[in-house]
XYZ file of C-alpha atoms in Angstrom:
581
model
C -0.454 -0.381 -0.191
C 3.171 2.510 0.806
C 4.476 1.258 -2.037
C 1.886 2.096 -4.325
C 0.452 5.446 -2.546
C 4.622 6.267 -3.496
C 4.365 5.467 -6.146
C 1.115 8.079 -7.275
C 2.855 10.840 -5.099
C 5.987 10.652 -7.992
C 3.433 10.157 -10.596
C 2.126 13.641 -9.341
C 5.197 15.294 -8.873
C 5.943 13.926 -12.687
C 2.698 15.155 -13.807
C 3.257 18.908 -11.905
C 6.514 19.162 -13.314
C 5.130 18.587 -16.753
C 2.879 20.375 -16.590
C 5.857 23.098 -15.534
C 7.328 23.031 -18.193
C 5.200 23.405 -21.056
C 3.891 26.634 -19.350
C 8.035 27.888 -18.902
C 8.767 26.963 -22.277
C 5.808 28.348 -23.921
C 6.379 30.751 -26.988
C 5.462 33.421 -29.231
C 6.043 32.015 -32.122
C 6.346 28.474 -33.150
C 6.831 26.929 -36.853
C 6.267 23.722 -36.572
C 8.568 20.437 -38.636
C 9.847 22.058 -40.575
C 13.213 21.493 -42.398
C 15.225 23.452 -40.505
C 19.066 24.342 -42.425
C 20.987 26.247 -39.493
C 22.943 28.064 -42.027
C 26.000 26.947 -40.702
C 26.266 24.169 -43.460
C 25.712 22.060 -40.557
C 23.420 18.897 -41.541
C 19.128 19.717 -41.734
C 16.577 17.967 -39.742
C 13.231 18.131 -39.178
C 12.341 20.275 -35.774
C 10.809 22.900 -34.403
C 11.421 26.591 -33.715
C 10.438 28.475 -30.874
C 10.518 32.492 -30.728
C 10.002 34.517 -27.782
C 10.299 38.491 -28.630
C 12.550 38.790 -30.942
C 15.082 35.941 -30.481
C 15.098 31.525 -31.569
C 14.317 30.098 -28.170
C 14.673 27.287 -28.957
C 14.397 24.455 -31.919
C 14.061 20.540 -31.105
C 10.959 19.014 -30.091
C 9.025 21.098 -28.683
C 4.778 19.245 -28.886
C 4.651 19.408 -25.229
C 4.193 23.980 -25.689
C 2.298 26.165 -27.630
C 3.517 29.008 -29.304
C 0.614 32.171 -29.007
C 1.000 31.904 -33.082
C 2.325 28.994 -34.535
C 2.904 28.607 -38.634
C 2.875 25.020 -39.996
C 5.668 24.233 -41.878
C 5.501 20.965 -42.615
C 6.965 20.052 -45.986
C 8.616 23.211 -45.818
C 11.700 24.991 -45.828
C 12.849 26.819 -42.161
C 16.233 29.177 -42.762
C 17.700 32.033 -41.812
C 16.530 35.258 -43.153
C 18.369 35.900 -46.450
C 21.555 39.128 -46.866
C 21.411 41.245 -49.565
C 24.872 42.032 -49.359
C 24.291 44.935 -52.242
C 20.730 46.760 -52.009
C 20.235 49.694 -53.711
C 16.668 50.335 -52.057
C 18.256 53.678 -50.162
C 15.486 55.753 -51.208
C 12.423 53.689 -52.168
C 12.325 51.581 -48.391
C 11.851 55.589 -48.234
C 8.799 55.634 -50.295
C 7.673 51.775 -48.980
C 8.609 50.486 -45.670
C 7.429 46.970 -47.003
C 10.436 46.681 -49.651
C 8.171 43.668 -50.916
C 10.600 42.877 -53.889
C 13.101 41.279 -51.550
C 10.719 39.879 -48.344
C 9.427 38.042 -51.162
C 12.412 36.250 -51.834
C 12.928 35.984 -48.613
C 15.613 39.070 -47.762
C 15.682 39.963 -43.678
C 18.500 42.182 -44.552
C 19.799 45.157 -46.783
C 23.645 45.694 -47.507
C 23.546 49.574 -48.691
C 26.815 51.983 -49.365
C 28.704 51.109 -52.962
C 30.655 53.933 -53.213
C 27.678 55.970 -52.245
C 25.924 56.307 -49.347
C 22.876 58.166 -48.103
C 25.800 59.950 -45.200
C 27.203 61.801 -43.904
C 25.866 63.833 -46.255
C 27.285 68.297 -46.339
C 25.281 71.262 -47.689
C 26.350 70.903 -51.723
C 25.355 66.771 -51.185
C 21.578 66.921 -49.939
C 20.956 69.466 -51.937
C 23.157 67.366 -55.332
C 21.198 64.596 -53.558
C 17.941 66.603 -53.747
C 17.971 67.129 -57.459
C 18.193 64.146 -58.629
C 14.884 63.574 -57.578
C 12.766 61.841 -60.162
C 9.511 60.385 -59.280
C 11.155 58.840 -55.274
C 10.937 62.206 -53.460
C 11.289 62.629 -50.627
C 13.108 65.475 -48.092
C 16.620 64.480 -46.230
C 16.233 65.390 -42.806
C 19.826 63.334 -41.963
C 23.592 64.517 -42.380
C 25.206 62.060 -41.004
C 24.818 57.894 -42.340
C 23.681 56.921 -38.178
C 20.943 58.917 -39.099
C 19.546 57.863 -41.658
C 19.940 53.957 -40.803
C 18.283 55.354 -37.640
C 15.416 57.336 -40.152
C 14.206 54.151 -41.479
C 14.680 52.301 -38.214
C 12.031 54.633 -36.754
C 10.183 55.954 -39.884
C 9.149 52.221 -40.223
C 11.048 49.328 -42.648
C 10.353 45.747 -43.148
C 13.875 44.847 -43.277
C 16.804 45.320 -41.147
C 19.050 47.310 -42.796
C 22.734 48.365 -42.509
C 25.387 50.499 -44.593
C 29.234 51.063 -45.806
C 30.375 54.346 -45.766
C 30.304 55.299 -49.519
C 34.815 56.544 -50.467
C 32.342 58.901 -53.415
C 30.351 60.046 -50.365
C 33.235 60.663 -48.531
C 34.980 62.556 -51.306
C 32.639 64.430 -52.374
C 31.683 65.976 -48.415
C 36.032 67.331 -48.888
C 36.634 67.493 -52.073
C 33.821 67.931 -54.288
C 34.026 66.355 -57.843
C 37.208 67.817 -59.112
C 39.777 65.522 -60.303
C 42.583 66.460 -58.247
C 44.300 64.110 -55.059
C 43.191 65.583 -51.591
C 46.115 67.112 -49.359
C 47.666 65.964 -46.387
C 45.125 68.238 -44.018
C 41.825 66.914 -46.541
C 42.609 63.326 -47.218
C 42.963 63.694 -43.165
C 39.595 65.159 -42.546
C 37.533 61.904 -44.612
C 39.549 59.920 -42.551
C 37.651 61.240 -39.643
C 34.541 61.909 -41.236
C 35.042 57.462 -42.134
C 36.266 56.833 -38.182
C 33.160 58.789 -37.377
C 30.767 56.460 -39.771
C 32.341 54.000 -38.496
C 31.412 54.979 -34.336
C 27.520 54.307 -35.702
C 27.819 51.431 -36.730
C 28.950 51.624 -40.882
C 30.709 48.116 -41.291
C 33.587 49.649 -43.267
C 33.762 51.105 -47.102
C 32.882 50.755 -50.079
C 34.094 51.896 -53.125
C 33.091 52.075 -57.162
C 35.505 52.771 -58.660
C 34.632 52.865 -62.263
C 32.676 56.441 -62.428
C 33.727 59.517 -61.858
C 34.381 61.329 -58.949
C 35.784 57.897 -57.227
C 37.492 57.222 -60.543
C 39.832 60.555 -59.151
C 40.815 58.167 -56.400
C 44.509 56.875 -56.275
C 45.308 53.380 -54.248
C 46.845 55.680 -51.907
C 44.332 56.888 -50.710
C 41.950 54.296 -50.699
C 44.149 52.341 -48.562
C 44.170 55.204 -46.536
C 40.139 55.033 -45.756
C 40.896 51.586 -45.401
C 43.061 51.548 -42.898
C 40.406 53.682 -40.783
C 37.610 51.513 -40.692
C 39.980 48.424 -40.255
C 40.964 49.636 -37.330
C 37.660 49.769 -36.027
C 36.308 46.049 -37.359
C 35.541 47.427 -40.425
C 35.871 45.803 -43.937
C 36.408 47.162 -47.625
C 34.316 46.777 -50.944
C 34.634 47.641 -54.930
C 33.140 47.913 -57.711
C 37.209 47.690 -58.780
C 38.010 49.605 -62.188
C 37.120 47.514 -64.341
C 35.452 44.759 -64.594
C 36.513 44.599 -68.515
C 39.647 44.620 -70.283
C 41.215 45.694 -66.803
C 40.259 42.912 -64.805
C 42.966 41.444 -63.765
C 45.106 44.732 -62.768
C 41.324 45.860 -61.262
C 41.291 42.936 -59.328
C 45.359 43.276 -57.712
C 44.532 46.641 -56.962
C 41.765 45.014 -53.730
C 43.869 42.564 -53.545
C 47.399 44.751 -52.662
C 44.394 46.836 -50.670
C 43.317 44.642 -47.918
C 47.077 42.617 -48.259
C 48.279 46.571 -46.807
C 45.463 47.806 -44.668
C 44.911 44.027 -43.082
C 41.537 44.804 -43.737
C 39.021 41.683 -45.150
C 37.639 42.814 -48.941
C 35.066 41.738 -50.747
C 34.078 42.294 -55.081
C 30.940 43.941 -55.558
C 29.630 41.786 -58.603
C 32.315 39.772 -59.369
C 32.314 39.472 -63.390
C 34.084 39.396 -66.576
C 32.838 42.023 -68.901
C 32.469 41.947 -72.540
C 33.177 39.030 -74.808
C 35.959 39.685 -75.870
C 37.120 39.699 -71.887
C 35.274 36.558 -71.423
C 38.536 34.266 -71.470
C 39.577 35.850 -68.045
C 37.479 34.160 -65.778
C 39.628 31.560 -64.554
C 42.747 33.598 -64.271
C 40.752 36.108 -62.040
C 39.836 32.701 -60.065
C 43.559 31.625 -59.060
C 44.099 35.700 -58.588
C 41.466 35.104 -55.596
C 42.269 31.602 -55.053
C 46.405 32.719 -53.949
C 45.301 35.924 -52.320
C 42.646 32.998 -49.613
C 45.553 30.794 -49.926
C 48.180 33.222 -48.462
C 45.654 34.151 -45.674
C 43.853 37.296 -46.978
C 40.066 37.406 -46.343
C 38.909 37.885 -50.212
C 35.494 37.415 -50.565
C 32.628 38.292 -53.493
C 28.950 38.685 -54.327
C 27.327 38.636 -56.703
C 24.158 38.845 -58.883
C 22.700 35.689 -60.997
C 21.865 37.622 -64.552
C 24.389 37.763 -67.720
C 23.646 42.422 -67.825
C 24.113 44.781 -65.236
C 22.299 47.882 -64.567
C 23.641 51.781 -64.796
C 24.247 54.666 -66.770
C 24.187 55.675 -69.530
C 27.758 57.199 -67.689
C 29.459 54.268 -67.617
C 29.525 54.753 -71.363
C 31.380 58.105 -71.293
C 35.210 58.967 -70.454
C 34.962 60.083 -66.151
C 36.544 63.567 -67.893
C 34.239 64.864 -68.830
C 31.806 64.252 -65.578
C 34.345 66.126 -63.800
C 32.690 68.705 -61.732
C 29.353 67.394 -60.910
C 26.120 65.950 -63.194
C 25.297 69.895 -64.088
C 28.907 70.525 -64.938
C 28.956 66.884 -67.089
C 25.482 68.289 -68.929
C 26.985 71.542 -69.786
C 30.207 70.253 -71.216
C 27.530 67.541 -74.040
C 26.604 70.835 -75.244
C 29.916 72.204 -76.154
C 30.364 71.093 -80.004
C 34.623 70.750 -79.591
C 33.635 68.937 -76.338
C 30.800 66.763 -77.459
C 32.569 65.465 -80.420
C 35.741 64.476 -78.735
C 32.853 63.026 -76.696
C 31.991 60.740 -79.332
C 35.020 59.750 -80.537
C 35.907 58.192 -77.520
C 33.266 56.517 -77.473
C 33.311 55.114 -80.382
C 36.988 54.373 -80.581
C 39.352 56.130 -78.253
C 39.855 54.802 -74.319
C 41.045 58.606 -71.938
C 40.666 58.848 -68.628
C 41.253 62.543 -68.246
C 41.523 65.120 -70.391
C 45.254 64.980 -69.741
C 45.889 61.427 -70.914
C 43.236 62.068 -74.036
C 45.969 64.486 -74.890
C 49.225 63.621 -74.001
C 47.867 58.935 -74.946
C 44.604 58.692 -77.174
C 44.319 54.849 -75.608
C 44.505 55.171 -72.004
C 42.767 53.117 -70.513
C 38.485 53.747 -68.936
C 35.793 51.331 -68.555
C 33.902 51.532 -71.520
C 30.591 49.818 -71.111
C 28.772 50.922 -73.983
C 31.351 49.239 -76.109
C 31.476 46.090 -74.328
C 27.841 45.558 -74.632
C 27.383 47.283 -77.834
C 24.095 49.607 -78.380
C 22.096 46.390 -79.436
C 22.685 45.187 -75.807
C 22.417 48.668 -73.579
C 18.143 48.295 -73.048
C 16.571 51.451 -72.297
C 14.811 51.386 -68.733
C 14.388 54.757 -66.627
C 14.446 58.723 -67.271
C 13.912 61.283 -65.061
C 12.048 62.790 -67.656
C 8.566 62.168 -68.642
C 8.969 62.970 -72.293
C 11.314 60.160 -72.815
C 9.791 57.267 -71.264
C 8.170 55.675 -74.144
C 11.663 54.152 -74.904
C 11.710 51.799 -71.717
C 11.389 48.878 -73.463
C 14.065 49.933 -76.216
C 17.010 48.904 -76.620
C 20.192 51.907 -77.338
C 20.471 50.725 -81.162
C 16.256 51.448 -81.618
C 16.015 54.679 -81.139
C 18.872 55.274 -82.066
C 17.256 53.663 -85.343
C 13.979 56.305 -84.946
C 15.802 59.279 -84.558
C 18.233 58.629 -87.308
C 21.387 59.146 -85.746
C 24.933 56.712 -84.198
C 24.231 55.329 -81.457
C 26.717 57.367 -79.401
C 25.311 60.935 -80.687
C 21.500 59.073 -79.272
C 23.277 58.951 -75.784
C 24.431 62.053 -75.865
C 21.537 63.281 -76.989
C 19.512 61.454 -74.476
C 21.664 62.397 -71.532
C 21.384 65.884 -72.067
C 17.170 66.281 -72.501
C 17.122 63.772 -69.898
C 18.804 66.000 -66.724
C 20.292 62.489 -65.751
C 22.676 59.426 -66.110
C 19.895 57.673 -67.106
C 19.687 54.467 -66.605
C 20.339 51.169 -68.759
C 20.914 47.824 -68.940
C 23.968 46.202 -70.064
C 24.338 43.132 -71.888
C 28.034 41.873 -71.096
C 27.872 38.575 -69.623
C 28.862 35.122 -70.642
C 26.143 32.496 -68.586
C 28.738 29.911 -68.624
C 31.179 32.464 -66.898
C 28.149 33.611 -64.294
C 27.524 30.279 -63.715
C 30.601 29.482 -62.737
C 30.926 31.745 -60.182
C 28.180 31.103 -58.885
C 30.083 27.175 -58.294
C 32.460 29.537 -55.987
C 32.172 28.719 -52.237
C 33.408 32.048 -50.945
C 31.215 33.918 -53.140
C 27.445 35.924 -51.748
C 24.132 37.192 -53.656
C 23.777 41.211 -53.818
C 20.115 42.303 -56.161
C 22.197 45.203 -56.975
C 18.558 47.297 -57.067
C 16.405 48.507 -55.429
C 13.583 47.386 -53.472
C 9.744 47.597 -54.778
C 6.547 47.318 -55.548
C 4.576 46.219 -57.602
C 2.429 49.196 -58.911
C 1.399 53.003 -58.562
C 4.801 55.150 -58.196
C 7.518 52.586 -59.293
C 6.179 50.879 -62.362
C 6.751 54.578 -63.922
C 9.953 53.285 -64.536
C 11.464 49.914 -65.691
C 14.105 48.243 -63.603
C 16.376 45.318 -63.839
C 14.680 42.053 -63.127
C 17.395 41.496 -60.019
C 16.035 43.671 -58.351
C 12.275 40.726 -58.562
C 13.903 37.813 -58.841
C 18.602 37.452 -57.705
C 17.575 35.288 -54.136
C 14.943 32.336 -55.346
C 17.111 32.482 -58.812
C 20.095 31.017 -56.599
C 17.036 28.416 -55.044
C 15.073 28.223 -58.018
C 17.115 27.566 -61.461
C 20.746 27.628 -59.547
C 20.282 25.203 -56.499
C 16.926 22.518 -57.278
C 17.054 22.993 -61.143
C 20.968 22.843 -62.237
C 22.222 21.634 -58.868
C 24.904 24.020 -59.552
C 24.972 24.401 -55.336
C 23.987 22.388 -52.962
C 20.395 23.466 -51.302
C 22.056 23.793 -47.904
C 25.195 25.264 -49.685
C 23.074 28.055 -51.247
C 21.178 29.107 -48.102
C 24.287 29.380 -46.612
C 25.941 31.149 -49.005
C 22.749 33.619 -48.800
C 22.554 33.953 -44.569
C 25.313 32.925 -42.300
C 28.279 33.561 -45.149
C 27.752 37.359 -44.937
C 26.987 38.223 -41.555
C 29.808 36.859 -40.297
C 32.095 38.394 -43.463
C 30.873 41.568 -41.922
C 30.607 40.882 -38.259
C 27.414 40.483 -37.355
C 26.554 39.939 -34.522
C 23.816 37.129 -33.948
C 22.236 37.650 -37.132
C 21.936 34.855 -40.063
C 21.941 31.305 -38.704
C 18.933 29.570 -36.929
C 20.350 28.961 -33.495
C 18.953 29.793 -29.830
C 19.967 33.317 -28.561
C 20.458 34.896 -32.756
C 17.924 37.348 -33.811
C 14.633 35.418 -35.067
C 14.942 36.316 -38.571
C 13.368 33.577 -40.766
C 12.556 32.700 -44.252
C 9.921 29.661 -44.744
C 9.801 28.981 -48.817
C 8.654 25.435 -50.324
C 11.761 24.526 -52.246
C 10.612 22.317 -55.233
C 7.874 25.810 -56.206
C 10.810 28.998 -55.262
C 11.590 30.498 -58.455
C 11.467 33.877 -59.925
C 9.242 35.499 -63.049
C 10.205 38.773 -63.278
C 12.591 39.457 -66.764
C 13.805 41.457 -69.280
C 11.141 43.235 -70.577
C 8.429 42.367 -66.887
C 10.731 43.003 -65.235
C 7.533 43.877 -62.204
C 6.470 40.746 -61.511
C 7.116 38.957 -58.258
C 8.717 36.041 -57.077
C 6.609 33.186 -56.047
C 7.037 29.893 -53.286
C 7.937 31.758 -49.675
C 5.190 31.130 -47.970
C 6.405 32.662 -44.344
C 8.984 35.317 -43.266
C 9.967 36.462 -39.682
C 12.177 39.527 -38.808
C 12.515 40.204 -35.560
C 10.592 37.292 -34.796
C 7.401 39.551 -35.917
C 6.064 37.552 -38.817
C 6.087 40.366 -42.319
C 4.747 37.964 -44.991
C 2.264 35.188 -44.094
C 1.367 32.338 -46.860
C 2.759 34.819 -49.443
C 1.225 37.381 -48.509
C 3.149 40.296 -46.756
C 1.097 41.315 -43.281
C 2.360 45.229 -43.548
C 4.400 45.153 -40.441
C 7.418 47.384 -40.470
C 10.068 45.413 -37.330
C 13.377 46.107 -39.055
C 16.410 48.106 -38.261
C 19.674 49.722 -38.200
C 21.941 47.270 -37.456
C 25.549 48.658 -35.971
C 28.481 47.208 -37.434
C 31.293 46.713 -35.631
C 33.613 49.433 -34.942
C 29.514 50.700 -32.958
C 30.305 52.360 -30.014
C 27.342 52.934 -27.650
C 26.568 55.840 -26.038
C 26.621 56.258 -22.225
C 22.713 56.645 -22.981
C 21.669 53.695 -24.318
C 21.312 50.314 -24.435
C 21.211 46.963 -26.490
C 20.945 48.445 -30.762
C 19.216 45.394 -31.793
C 16.503 45.333 -28.784
């Protein structure tokens, strides 16, 4: 009898204990029975993911527990939210913070700063930024880069946001658009601006070296800025000086900067541009692998298309662009200068006015020559009267206007009062696939993040804005087997988070922020095309940012929980708390 009573008493205690455990284990969100990929290349497993507040609390069998919200992920993949390593959503998020074209692909962090950043801005830079605005209009209420990212957070955005400080922005802040080296005092001022941005949370220094005035910067100038960032834990990331004719020399410069400063370094949108240069891929990869084997932390990101997108400024010599947009356009109106520019576009490679006179073959990155007029698609105009050309090639418009393509390009820049956004077809599909296969390559859209409605439909865009990440998972992983699903998820999440030194991001692990993408690996697919770019990807079922659902059953919830994610050099103000809380 005593033994029976003891058994009953023990069972009662066990039951109370189980009730207590179940009660203690309740979660704000439980994602049930998905195939969980941690992001770190560990083997996936069928499990539940429990979230409390903005953090992942537990992964495993949570069947006794309950969640305030429960998501059935049976037959779906549960992955860390994806990191867009090259985003131009700096302005589109101000107009529409939902970031629909990226959220619907699982992107939970947008990283800005390819050469140009949204701070630090002086009065002249603010005026220039305001003057360039077209359909997307906004006031500039911030000055520093940290203030801009805090502005986005307070305004409300669905994804998290982070940024490099732009080397071009730093240069124009101090020197303007002049083609000259900084004085010693100016360089010291530039370094101080970098240091300030790093303390505010910048990830490092970003450059874009084919564009004026960035192309005027010497390697020594870049080393000085990168050394400052490196001292604060930051890295260097660069649109290198050439992706075509001088590709190997440009990669050598990036490697030299990394070696001499000790900084981690990454190549923006790694590619080989122009058919005459496609054979350079293997020498390029060999250079990068040699640098990595020597202990340098060199990586790259890319978009998964054979065409790039930028402006017609990449079709004209940098010397004509000295002084900024207004000075460039005024020069193009001068018949003598126009003739020199036209000659350079067709056959010359002039870096500067001085080099043009001394050496007719001095190099510059001419994307129109690499793509040809037939391979240059017009996608964006500031002037509504020119928008009927959107979707046509430069060759087609030139034929309608009965003039050579280079003359048409000059006329369009003058008439639009902008650099005119175009798509350049530059790469081979084989090279794109080979770069995708490299284990040290991550992925960035190099585009804004849009809603397929309203003001955004007034312009064209590159399909990468709507399909870049779904294309990794669908076309290149599932359909072509260029990388496994585990590798794809790793390179979309954990790898860039580690490279950028983002704490508690990029993985599904207890204690990490609950940025989660839940998708069907059998149906994830991009749909955007060059002819019809404003089309959402499909197959992404649910997305959570900081524990808050922003996509449920494939539809946006309207939630705006995104935060300013600080880099490793961030210095916490004395009165501040956790910047990510």
